[in-house]
Coordinates of C-alpha atoms in Angstrom, one line a residue:
Chain A
M1 CA 0.1 0.0 0.0
Y2 CA 1.8 3.3 -1.2
K3 CA 1.4 6.2 1.0
P4 CA 1.7 9.4 -0.8
I5 CA 4.7 11.4 0.7
A6 CA 3.8 14.7 2.0
W7 CA 6.2 17.8 3.0
I8 CA 4.9 20.8 4.8
I9 CA 6.7 24.0 4.6
T10 CA 5.8 26.9 7.1
I11 CA 7.1 30.3 6.1
G12 CA 7.7 33.2 8.4
N13 CA 10.6 35.1 10.3
E14 CA 8.4 35.1 13.2
L15 CA 8.8 31.1 13.5
L16 CA 12.5 31.5 13.1
V17 CA 12.9 34.1 15.9
G18 CA 10.9 31.8 17.9
R19 CA 8.2 34.6 18.7
I20 CA 5.5 31.8 17.7
V21 CA 5.2 28.1 18.2
D22 CA 4.4 26.3 14.9
T23 CA 1.0 24.9 15.8
N24 CA 0.1 24.9 12.0
A25 CA 2.6 22.5 11.1
A26 CA 1.4 19.9 13.9
W27 CA -2.1 20.6 12.8
L28 CA -1.5 19.8 9.1
A29 CA 0.7 16.8 9.9
S30 CA -2.1 15.2 12.0
R31 CA -4.5 15.9 9.2
L32 CA -2.3 14.5 6.5
T33 CA -1.5 11.5 8.5
F34 CA -5.0 10.6 9.2
L35 CA -6.0 11.2 5.7
G36 CA -3.6 8.4 4.8
A37 CA -0.5 10.5 3.5
S38 CA 3.1 9.9 4.8
V39 CA 4.6 13.4 6.2
R40 CA 8.1 13.1 5.5
R41 CA 9.5 16.4 6.3
I42 CA 8.5 19.8 7.9
V43 CA 10.7 22.9 7.0
T44 CA 10.3 26.2 8.5
V45 CA 11.9 29.2 6.4
G46 CA 11.9 32.9 6.8
D47 CA 10.5 35.5 4.3
T48 CA 13.3 35.4 1.8
V49 CA 12.5 34.4 -2.0
D50 CA 15.6 32.5 -2.4
D51 CA 15.2 30.3 0.6
I52 CA 11.5 29.5 -0.1
V53 CA 12.4 28.7 -3.6
A54 CA 15.3 26.4 -2.4
V55 CA 12.9 24.5 0.0
L56 CA 9.9 24.3 -2.6
R57 CA 12.1 22.7 -5.3
D58 CA 13.5 20.3 -2.6
A59 CA 9.7 19.5 -1.8
L60 CA 8.4 19.2 -5.1
A61 CA 11.4 17.0 -6.3
S62 CA 10.8 14.6 -3.2
S63 CA 7.1 14.3 -2.6
D64 CA 3.6 13.9 -3.9
I65 CA 1.9 16.5 -1.7
V66 CA 3.5 19.9 -0.7
V67 CA 1.3 22.2 1.6
T68 CA 2.7 25.6 2.7
T69 CA 1.6 28.0 5.1
G70 CA 2.2 31.7 5.4
G71 CA 3.3 34.6 3.5
L72 CA 0.2 35.6 1.7
G73 CA -0.9 38.7 3.5
P74 CA -0.5 42.4 2.1
T75 CA 2.9 43.5 3.6
D76 CA 6.2 43.6 1.9
D77 CA 7.3 40.5 3.4
D78 CA 4.4 38.5 2.5
I79 CA 6.3 37.0 -0.8
T80 CA 5.2 33.3 -0.8
M81 CA 3.3 33.8 -4.2
E82 CA 6.5 35.3 -5.6
A83 CA 8.4 32.4 -4.5
V84 CA 6.1 30.0 -5.9
A85 CA 6.1 31.6 -9.2
A86 CA 9.7 31.8 -9.1
A87 CA 10.3 28.0 -8.1
L88 CA 8.0 26.9 -10.9
N89 CA 9.3 29.5 -13.4
L90 CA 6.1 30.9 -13.9
P91 CA 4.9 34.6 -14.2
L92 CA 2.8 36.0 -11.4
V93 CA -0.4 37.4 -12.9
L94 CA -3.7 38.9 -11.8
N95 CA -6.2 36.2 -11.2
R96 CA -9.7 37.1 -12.1
E97 CA -11.3 35.0 -9.4
A98 CA -8.8 35.9 -6.6
L99 CA -9.4 39.5 -7.7
E100 CA -13.3 39.1 -6.9
H101 CA -12.6 37.4 -3.7
V102 CA -10.4 40.3 -2.5
S103 CA -12.9 43.2 -3.9
R104 CA -15.8 41.5 -2.2
F105 CA -13.7 41.1 1.0
Y106 CA -12.9 44.9 1.4
S107 CA -16.5 45.6 -0.3
T108 CA -14.6 48.0 -2.9
K109 CA -14.5 48.0 -6.6
P110 CA -11.5 46.5 -8.1
A111 CA -10.3 49.6 -9.7
E112 CA -10.2 51.0 -6.2
L113 CA -7.9 48.3 -4.8
T114 CA -4.5 49.7 -3.5
R115 CA -1.2 48.0 -4.4
E116 CA -1.3 46.2 -1.2
R117 CA -4.8 44.8 -1.6
L118 CA -4.3 43.9 -5.3
K119 CA -1.0 42.1 -4.3
M120 CA -3.2 39.5 -2.8
A121 CA -5.0 38.7 -6.2
L122 CA -1.7 37.9 -7.9
L123 CA -1.3 34.0 -8.5
P124 CA 1.1 31.9 -10.5
L125 CA -0.2 31.6 -14.0
G126 CA -2.4 28.6 -14.1
A127 CA -2.7 28.3 -10.4
K128 CA -6.4 27.7 -9.1
P129 CA -7.2 30.1 -6.2
I130 CA -8.4 28.3 -3.0
P131 CA -11.1 30.2 -1.2
N132 CA -10.6 31.7 1.9
P133 CA -13.9 31.9 3.8
V134 CA -12.4 34.1 6.7
G135 CA -9.6 36.5 5.3
A136 CA -8.7 38.6 2.4
A137 CA -6.0 36.4 0.7
P138 CA -7.0 33.5 -1.3
G139 CA -4.6 30.5 -1.4
A140 CA -3.3 28.8 -4.5
H141 CA -3.4 25.1 -5.8
V142 CA -1.1 24.1 -8.6
S143 CA -0.3 20.8 -10.0
V144 CA 3.3 20.3 -10.8
G145 CA 4.4 17.0 -12.4
R146 CA 3.7 14.2 -10.2
S147 CA 3.1 16.8 -7.1
E148 CA 0.2 18.8 -5.8
L149 CA 1.2 22.1 -4.3
F150 CA -1.2 23.9 -2.0
V151 CA -0.4 27.4 -0.7
L152 CA -2.3 28.4 2.2
P153 CA -2.1 31.4 4.7
G154 CA -0.5 31.2 7.9
V155 CA -3.4 32.6 10.2
P156 CA -4.6 29.3 11.6
R157 CA -8.4 30.5 11.7
E158 CA -8.0 30.9 7.7
M159 CA -5.8 28.0 7.0
K160 CA -7.7 25.3 8.8
P161 CA -11.0 25.7 6.9
M162 CA -9.3 26.1 3.6
F163 CA -7.6 22.6 4.3
D164 CA -10.7 20.9 5.2
S165 CA -13.2 22.4 2.7
Y166 CA -10.5 22.3 -0.4
V167 CA -7.2 20.4 0.2
A168 CA -8.7 17.4 1.7
D169 CA -11.2 17.1 -1.1
K170 CA -8.5 17.7 -3.8
L171 CA -6.4 15.0 -2.3
K172 CA -8.9 12.0 -2.3
P173 CA -8.2 10.7 -5.6
I174 CA -4.5 10.5 -4.7
L175 CA -4.7 9.1 -1.2
P176 CA -5.4 5.4 -0.6
E177 CA -8.7 4.4 0.9
L178 CA -7.6 3.4 4.4
C179 CA -8.8 4.2 7.9
V180 CA -5.8 5.2 10.3
R181 CA -6.2 4.7 14.0
E182 CA -4.2 5.3 17.2
K183 CA -4.2 3.5 20.4
S184 CA -2.2 4.2 23.5
V185 CA -1.2 2.5 26.8
V186 CA 0.8 4.0 29.7
V187 CA 3.3 1.7 31.6
K188 CA 4.3 2.6 35.1
G189 CA 7.2 1.3 36.8
V190 CA 9.3 0.1 33.9
A191 CA 12.3 2.4 32.6
E192 CA 12.2 3.2 28.9
A193 CA 15.6 1.3 28.5
D194 CA 14.0 -1.8 30.0
L195 CA 10.6 -1.4 28.1
A196 CA 12.8 -1.1 24.8
P197 CA 13.4 -4.9 24.2
L198 CA 9.4 -5.7 25.0
L199 CA 8.6 -2.9 22.5
R200 CA 10.7 -4.5 20.0
R201 CA 9.2 -7.9 20.5
A202 CA 5.6 -6.4 20.7
S203 CA 6.0 -4.3 17.6
R204 CA 6.4 -7.6 15.6
E205 CA 2.8 -8.3 15.9
C206 CA 2.2 -5.4 13.4
V207 CA 5.1 -4.6 11.3
S208 CA 3.4 -1.9 9.5
C209 CA 2.2 -0.1 12.7
Y210 CA 4.0 3.0 13.9
V211 CA 4.9 2.4 17.6
K212 CA 6.5 5.1 19.6
S213 CA 7.3 5.5 23.4
H214 CA 7.2 8.7 24.9
P215 CA 9.0 8.9 28.6
K216 CA 7.1 10.9 31.1
G217 CA 8.0 10.2 34.4
H218 CA 11.8 10.1 35.9
E219 CA 13.5 7.1 34.0
A220 CA 15.3 5.9 36.9
E221 CA 13.3 6.8 40.1
S222 CA 9.5 6.9 38.7
P223 CA 9.4 5.6 35.0
L224 CA 6.2 6.3 33.1
V225 CA 6.1 5.6 29.4
D226 CA 3.2 6.6 27.0
V227 CA 3.2 4.1 24.1
R228 CA 1.4 5.0 21.0
V229 CA 0.6 2.7 18.2
L230 CA -0.8 4.0 14.9
A231 CA -2.3 1.4 12.5
S232 CA -3.3 2.0 8.7
A233 CA -5.8 -0.6 7.2
P234 CA -8.4 -0.7 4.4
T235 CA -11.2 -0.6 7.3
C236 CA -11.3 0.9 10.6
E237 CA -12.1 -2.4 12.3
E238 CA -8.7 -4.0 11.0
A239 CA -6.7 -0.8 11.9
D240 CA -8.0 -1.0 15.6
A241 CA -7.5 -4.8 15.6
M242 CA -3.7 -4.3 14.4
A243 CA -2.9 -1.6 16.9
Q244 CA -4.7 -3.6 19.6
R245 CA -2.6 -6.7 18.9
V246 CA 0.7 -4.8 19.6
I247 CA -0.8 -3.1 22.9
G248 CA -2.0 -6.6 24.0
R249 CA 1.3 -8.4 23.4
L250 CA 3.1 -5.3 25.2
M251 CA 0.9 -5.7 28.3
E252 CA 1.3 -9.5 28.3
L253 CA 5.2 -9.0 28.3
V254 CA 5.1 -6.1 30.8
G255 CA 2.9 -8.2 33.2
G256 CA 4.7 -11.3 32.7
G257 CA 7.6 -10.2 34.9
G258 CA 8.9 -7.4 32.6
G259 CA 9.1 -4.9 35.3
G260 CA 8.5 -6.1 39.0
G261 CA 5.9 -3.4 40.1
A262 CA 4.9 -2.7 36.5
S263 CA 1.1 -1.4 35.8
S264 CA -0.4 -0.4 32.6
S265 CA -3.7 1.2 31.5
V266 CA -5.1 1.4 28.1
R267 CA -6.6 4.2 26.3
Chain B
M1 CA 28.2 42.9 12.1
Y2 CA 28.0 39.1 11.0
K3 CA 25.6 37.0 12.6
P4 CA 26.3 33.3 12.8
I5 CA 23.7 31.3 10.8
A6 CA 22.1 28.6 12.7
W7 CA 19.9 25.6 11.7
I8 CA 17.6 23.7 14.0
I9 CA 16.8 20.1 13.4
T10 CA 14.2 18.3 15.3
I11 CA 13.9 14.6 15.0
G12 CA 10.9 12.3 15.5
N13 CA 8.1 10.5 13.9
E14 CA 5.7 11.7 16.6
L15 CA 6.2 15.4 15.3
L16 CA 5.6 14.2 11.6
V17 CA 2.3 12.6 12.6
G18 CA 1.4 15.8 14.4
R19 CA 1.0 14.0 17.8
I20 CA 3.4 16.7 19.4
V21 CA 3.6 20.5 18.7
D22 CA 7.3 21.3 18.4
T23 CA 7.7 23.6 21.3
N24 CA 11.3 22.7 21.2
A25 CA 12.0 24.4 17.8
A26 CA 10.5 27.9 19.1
W27 CA 12.3 27.8 22.4
L28 CA 15.5 27.2 20.8
A29 CA 15.0 29.5 18.0
S30 CA 14.1 32.3 20.5
R31 CA 17.1 31.4 22.7
L32 CA 19.6 31.5 19.7
T33 CA 17.9 34.8 18.2
F34 CA 18.5 36.5 21.5
L35 CA 22.0 35.3 21.9
G36 CA 22.9 37.0 18.5
A37 CA 22.4 34.0 16.1
S38 CA 20.4 34.3 12.9
V39 CA 18.3 31.3 12.8
R40 CA 17.9 30.3 9.0
R41 CA 16.0 27.1 9.0
I42 CA 14.0 24.8 11.2
V43 CA 13.6 21.2 9.8
T44 CA 11.7 18.3 11.3
V45 CA 12.4 14.8 10.2
G46 CA 11.5 11.2 11.2
D47 CA 13.5 8.5 13.0
T48 CA 15.3 7.2 9.7
V49 CA 19.0 7.4 9.3
D50 CA 19.1 8.3 5.9
D51 CA 16.6 11.4 6.2
I52 CA 18.6 12.6 9.3
V53 CA 21.8 12.2 7.4
A54 CA 20.6 14.2 4.4
V55 CA 19.3 17.0 6.6
L56 CA 22.5 17.1 8.9
R57 CA 24.7 17.3 5.9
D58 CA 22.7 20.2 4.4
A59 CA 22.8 21.9 7.7
L60 CA 26.5 21.6 8.1
A61 CA 27.0 22.9 4.6
S62 CA 25.2 25.9 5.0
S63 CA 25.6 27.2 8.8
D64 CA 27.9 27.9 11.7
I65 CA 25.6 26.5 14.5
V66 CA 23.5 23.1 14.1
V67 CA 21.5 22.2 17.0
T68 CA 19.5 19.0 17.0
T69 CA 16.8 17.6 19.6
G70 CA 15.4 14.2 19.7
G71 CA 16.2 10.6 19.2
L72 CA 18.8 10.1 22.1
G73 CA 16.7 7.6 24.4
P74 CA 17.1 3.8 24.7
T75 CA 14.7 2.4 22.3
D76 CA 15.3 1.2 18.7
D77 CA 14.0 4.4 17.1
D78 CA 16.5 6.6 18.8
I79 CA 19.1 6.8 16.1
T80 CA 20.2 10.2 16.1
M81 CA 23.7 9.3 17.2
E82 CA 24.1 6.7 14.4
A83 CA 23.0 9.2 12.1
V84 CA 25.4 12.0 13.2
A85 CA 28.2 9.4 13.1
A86 CA 27.1 8.5 9.5
A87 CA 27.0 12.2 8.5
L88 CA 30.5 12.9 9.8
N89 CA 31.9 9.6 8.5
L90 CA 33.0 8.8 12.1
P91 CA 32.5 5.5 14.0
L92 CA 30.2 5.2 16.8
V93 CA 32.3 4.5 19.9
L94 CA 31.8 4.0 23.7
N95 CA 32.3 7.1 25.5
R96 CA 33.9 6.7 28.9
E97 CA 32.4 9.9 30.4
A98 CA 29.0 9.0 29.0
L99 CA 29.3 5.6 30.1
E100 CA 29.7 6.9 33.7
H101 CA 26.9 9.4 33.4
V102 CA 24.6 6.6 32.3
S103 CA 25.8 4.3 35.1
R104 CA 25.4 6.8 37.8
F105 CA 22.0 7.6 36.3
Y106 CA 20.9 4.0 36.9
S107 CA 23.0 3.3 39.7
T108 CA 24.5 0.4 38.4
K109 CA 28.0 -0.9 37.5
P110 CA 29.1 -0.4 33.7
A111 CA 29.3 -4.1 33.4
E112 CA 25.6 -4.6 34.3
L113 CA 24.2 -2.2 31.8
T114 CA 22.1 -3.6 29.2
R115 CA 22.4 -3.2 25.6
E116 CA 19.7 -0.5 25.6
R117 CA 21.2 1.6 28.6
L118 CA 24.7 1.1 26.9
K119 CA 23.6 2.4 23.7
M120 CA 23.0 6.0 25.3
A121 CA 26.7 6.2 26.0
L122 CA 27.8 5.5 22.3
L123 CA 28.9 8.8 20.6
P124 CA 30.6 9.5 17.5
L125 CA 34.3 9.3 17.8
G126 CA 36.0 12.6 19.2
A127 CA 32.6 14.1 20.3
K128 CA 32.4 15.5 23.6
P129 CA 29.4 14.4 26.0
I130 CA 27.0 17.0 26.9
P131 CA 26.1 16.5 30.7
N132 CA 22.3 15.7 31.2
P133 CA 21.4 17.0 34.6
V134 CA 17.7 15.3 34.4
G135 CA 17.7 12.4 32.2
A136 CA 19.6 9.1 31.6
A137 CA 21.1 10.2 27.8
P138 CA 23.9 12.6 27.5
G139 CA 24.2 14.9 24.3
A140 CA 27.0 15.5 22.1
H141 CA 29.1 18.3 20.6
V142 CA 31.3 18.1 17.7
S143 CA 33.1 20.6 15.8
V144 CA 32.9 20.1 12.0
G145 CA 35.0 22.5 9.9
R146 CA 33.6 25.9 10.5
S147 CA 30.2 24.5 12.3
E148 CA 29.5 23.6 15.9
L149 CA 27.1 20.7 16.1
F150 CA 25.1 20.4 19.2
V151 CA 23.0 17.1 19.7
L152 CA 20.4 17.4 22.5
P153 CA 17.6 14.9 23.7
G154 CA 13.9 15.7 22.9
V155 CA 12.4 15.8 26.3
P156 CA 11.9 19.5 27.0
R157 CA 13.1 19.3 30.6
E158 CA 16.3 17.8 29.5
M159 CA 17.2 19.7 26.5
K160 CA 16.6 23.3 28.2
P161 CA 18.9 23.1 30.9
M162 CA 21.6 21.3 28.7
F163 CA 21.3 24.2 26.3
D164 CA 21.6 26.9 28.9
S165 CA 24.5 25.4 30.9
Y166 CA 26.4 24.1 28.0
V167 CA 25.6 25.3 24.3
A168 CA 25.0 28.8 25.2
D169 CA 28.5 28.8 27.0
K170 CA 30.2 27.3 24.2
L171 CA 28.7 29.6 21.6
K172 CA 30.0 32.7 23.2
P173 CA 33.3 32.8 21.4
I174 CA 31.5 32.7 17.8
L175 CA 28.6 35.1 18.6
P176 CA 29.0 38.9 18.3
E177 CA 28.7 40.8 21.5
L178 CA 25.3 42.5 20.9
C179 CA 22.2 43.0 22.7
V180 CA 18.9 42.0 20.9
R181 CA 15.7 43.8 21.9
E182 CA 12.0 43.5 20.8
K183 CA 9.2 46.2 21.2
S184 CA 5.8 45.9 19.9
V185 CA 2.8 48.1 19.3
V186 CA -0.9 47.0 18.7
V187 CA -2.4 49.1 15.9
K188 CA -6.5 49.2 16.0
G189 CA -8.7 50.3 13.2
V190 CA -6.2 50.2 10.2
A191 CA -6.5 47.1 7.9
E192 CA -3.1 45.2 7.6
A193 CA -3.3 46.1 3.8
D194 CA -3.5 49.9 4.6
L195 CA -0.6 49.7 7.4
A196 CA 1.7 47.9 4.9
P197 CA 2.9 51.1 3.2
L198 CA 3.1 52.9 6.6
L199 CA 5.0 49.8 7.9
R200 CA 7.4 50.2 5.0
R201 CA 7.9 53.8 5.7
A202 CA 8.7 53.3 9.3
S203 CA 10.9 50.6 8.6
R204 CA 13.5 53.0 7.0
E205 CA 14.2 54.3 10.5
C206 CA 16.2 51.1 11.1
V207 CA 17.0 49.1 8.0
S208 CA 18.9 46.5 10.1
C209 CA 15.6 45.7 12.4
Y210 CA 13.4 43.0 11.9
V211 CA 9.6 44.4 11.6
K212 CA 6.9 42.1 11.4
S213 CA 3.0 42.6 11.5
H214 CA 0.7 40.0 12.8
P215 CA -3.0 40.4 11.9
K216 CA -5.2 39.6 14.9
G217 CA -8.6 41.0 14.3
H218 CA -10.9 40.8 11.0
E219 CA -8.9 42.6 8.4
A220 CA -12.0 44.5 7.0
E221 CA -14.4 44.8 9.9
S222 CA -12.3 45.3 13.0
P223 CA -8.9 45.3 12.0
L224 CA -6.1 44.7 14.8
V225 CA -2.5 44.5 14.0
D226 CA 0.4 43.4 16.5
V227 CA 3.6 45.0 15.1
R228 CA 6.9 43.6 16.5
V229 CA 10.2 45.3 15.9
L230 CA 13.4 43.3 16.8
A231 CA 16.8 45.4 16.9
S232 CA 20.4 44.3 17.5
A233 CA 23.0 46.6 18.6
P234 CA 26.5 46.4 20.8
T235 CA 24.4 47.8 23.8
C236 CA 20.7 47.4 24.9
E237 CA 20.4 51.2 25.0
E238 CA 21.0 51.4 21.3
A239 CA 19.0 48.3 20.5
D240 CA 16.0 50.0 22.5
A241 CA 16.4 53.3 20.8
M242 CA 16.3 51.6 17.3
A243 CA 13.3 49.7 17.9
Q244 CA 11.8 52.8 19.5
R245 CA 12.4 54.9 16.4
V246 CA 10.6 52.3 14.1
I247 CA 7.7 52.3 16.7
G248 CA 7.7 56.1 17.2
R249 CA 7.7 56.8 13.3
L250 CA 4.8 54.2 12.9
M251 CA 2.5 55.6 15.4
E252 CA 3.2 59.1 14.0
L253 CA 2.2 57.8 10.5
V254 CA -0.8 56.0 11.9
G255 CA -1.9 59.0 14.0
G256 CA -1.4 61.4 11.0
G257 CA -4.6 60.3 9.1
G258 CA -3.2 56.8 8.3
G259 CA -6.2 55.1 9.4
G260 CA -9.4 57.3 10.4
G261 CA -10.2 55.9 13.9
A262 CA -6.8 54.3 14.5
S263 CA -5.3 53.9 17.9
S264 CA -2.3 52.4 19.2
S265 CA -0.5 51.0 22.1
V266 CA 3.1 50.3 22.7
R267 CA 4.2 47.4 25.0

C-alpha cells in the first residue's frame, strides 16, 4: 500500500525568531497522516524568496503533496506567491477569481484596490485560487508534475477551514482508501530502557504499525512511559485490531515479569 | 556585523504525525536569536537514518551552528547518534564519560548495563558528551569544519538546561557581542493592507531591524495588527532606541491620518 509522501513548509521570520510556536505544522501533519499520507519533512523558512524557492524545489522533487502556510498577506514581507512563481518558472499574474474575492472582502470595486490589496490577487499563471472563507488573501493550488502544491495562509483560523474544505477534497483521488487509528497505553514502573526490548517484541505483531514510546516520568526513580501505536488498514476495524494486537502483546510482556511492580492502562 | 547562521533540526516521527507540537524548535529559535545568531532554517525529520543524515549534511554545509533535538533515548527508533556518526563518516564508540553518566544515572555498575542502556553512552568518535542533569542520555558536541554541532535530547525538561548550561556557553566565542531587544505596538482600526505602506516607511528608520506585522482581528471589519520590532546593537540602550525609532515613526504615521479611527498602544 503506497502512501503518498507529503512535505509541509511553514513560512515566516516570526517562526525563526521563536516568537510563535508552529502549531500549523502539527495540525497539518495530523490531518495529512489521518487522511493516509506519509509526512516526510516539515521545513520552516523565513521571508526570503531564495530560501523559499530552494525549499519548494526540494519538496517538489521528493514528494507527492506539498502544503505551505504563511506569507500571503498584504505586507512587503509576504512573498510566498512570488517565491512559488519563481520556483515553478511561472509569471505572477492577476487572477480574475482571486481579484473578485479580494474586492468582495474589502467591499470595494477592483479599480479602487490599492497596490497592497491587489497584491493578494496575484497568483502564479495557471494556479487555481483556494477560497478563503475568513480572510482577504486566497490560497493557490498548482499541479506540478507528480506533485500537488497547496499554498495556504499562516493565520490558523483561515488556514484550517481552507484545508478542510478544499485541500482534503482535492487529495482524495491520490490518497489510498484506508483508515488510520491510534491506540495508546501508559506503562508505569518500567524504565524506557527496559521497556525497549519488550516494545521491539510487541512491534512484531504489526510490522506496518508505527510504535513510539514517550517517557513522561523520571526514567530511574518513577518511570512512566506513554506508548502510542498508529495503524493503517483498509477498514477501521482492521486498523483497530492491528493496533490492539501490539498493545495486547506489550501488556502481556510487561505483566509477565517485565518490570516488577509494573502496571499499565490502555486508552 | 556578521551573525552566525543557525539551523535547528528536530527529530521524531511523533512530530511528523502531528502527535506533538514542536515547542522545542520555538524555544531554541528564541534562545539562539536573543544570543545573537540568525536562525535560517528549522527542519523536522523522522526516525530514519538516511533522512537525518541528509538534513545534517545540508545543515552543516550551510550554517555555523546546528542544534538537533530528539532521538537519544534507549529505544530502537532513537537513532540520532548513529545518523550523526554516519553524516560525519565517524565510527560510533563507547564514550567513557558518557558511560559514567549513564551508570551513575541508573545506579548500576557499567558491567551490568543492558544493551539499551549502553546504547546511550555511544557517541561519534571525538564528540564531547554534553551533561544531562535530568535524564539518562547525555548529548554530544562536535566541531565540524566551520560548524559547531550540538546534539540534544527531545524531552524539553532535559534539553533546556543542557542548552542553557552548555551550548550557550560554548557559543559565546563565535557570537557577536550584541544585545537583541524587541518592542511591539498594537494598532487598532487600520487594515493590515493599509498599514503595509506605513510599515514600509517606518522601517526605513532602522534598516537592520526586523519588523513584522501579525494580523489579529478581522482585516475588513475590526482590524487589529500586532507589530513587532526586533533590533540588535552593541548595547541594549542602542537596540532599544533603534526599535523605538521605528515604533515612534509608525505611530506618527498612523496617527497622522493613516487610518481614520486608528489607535495604538505600545508594549
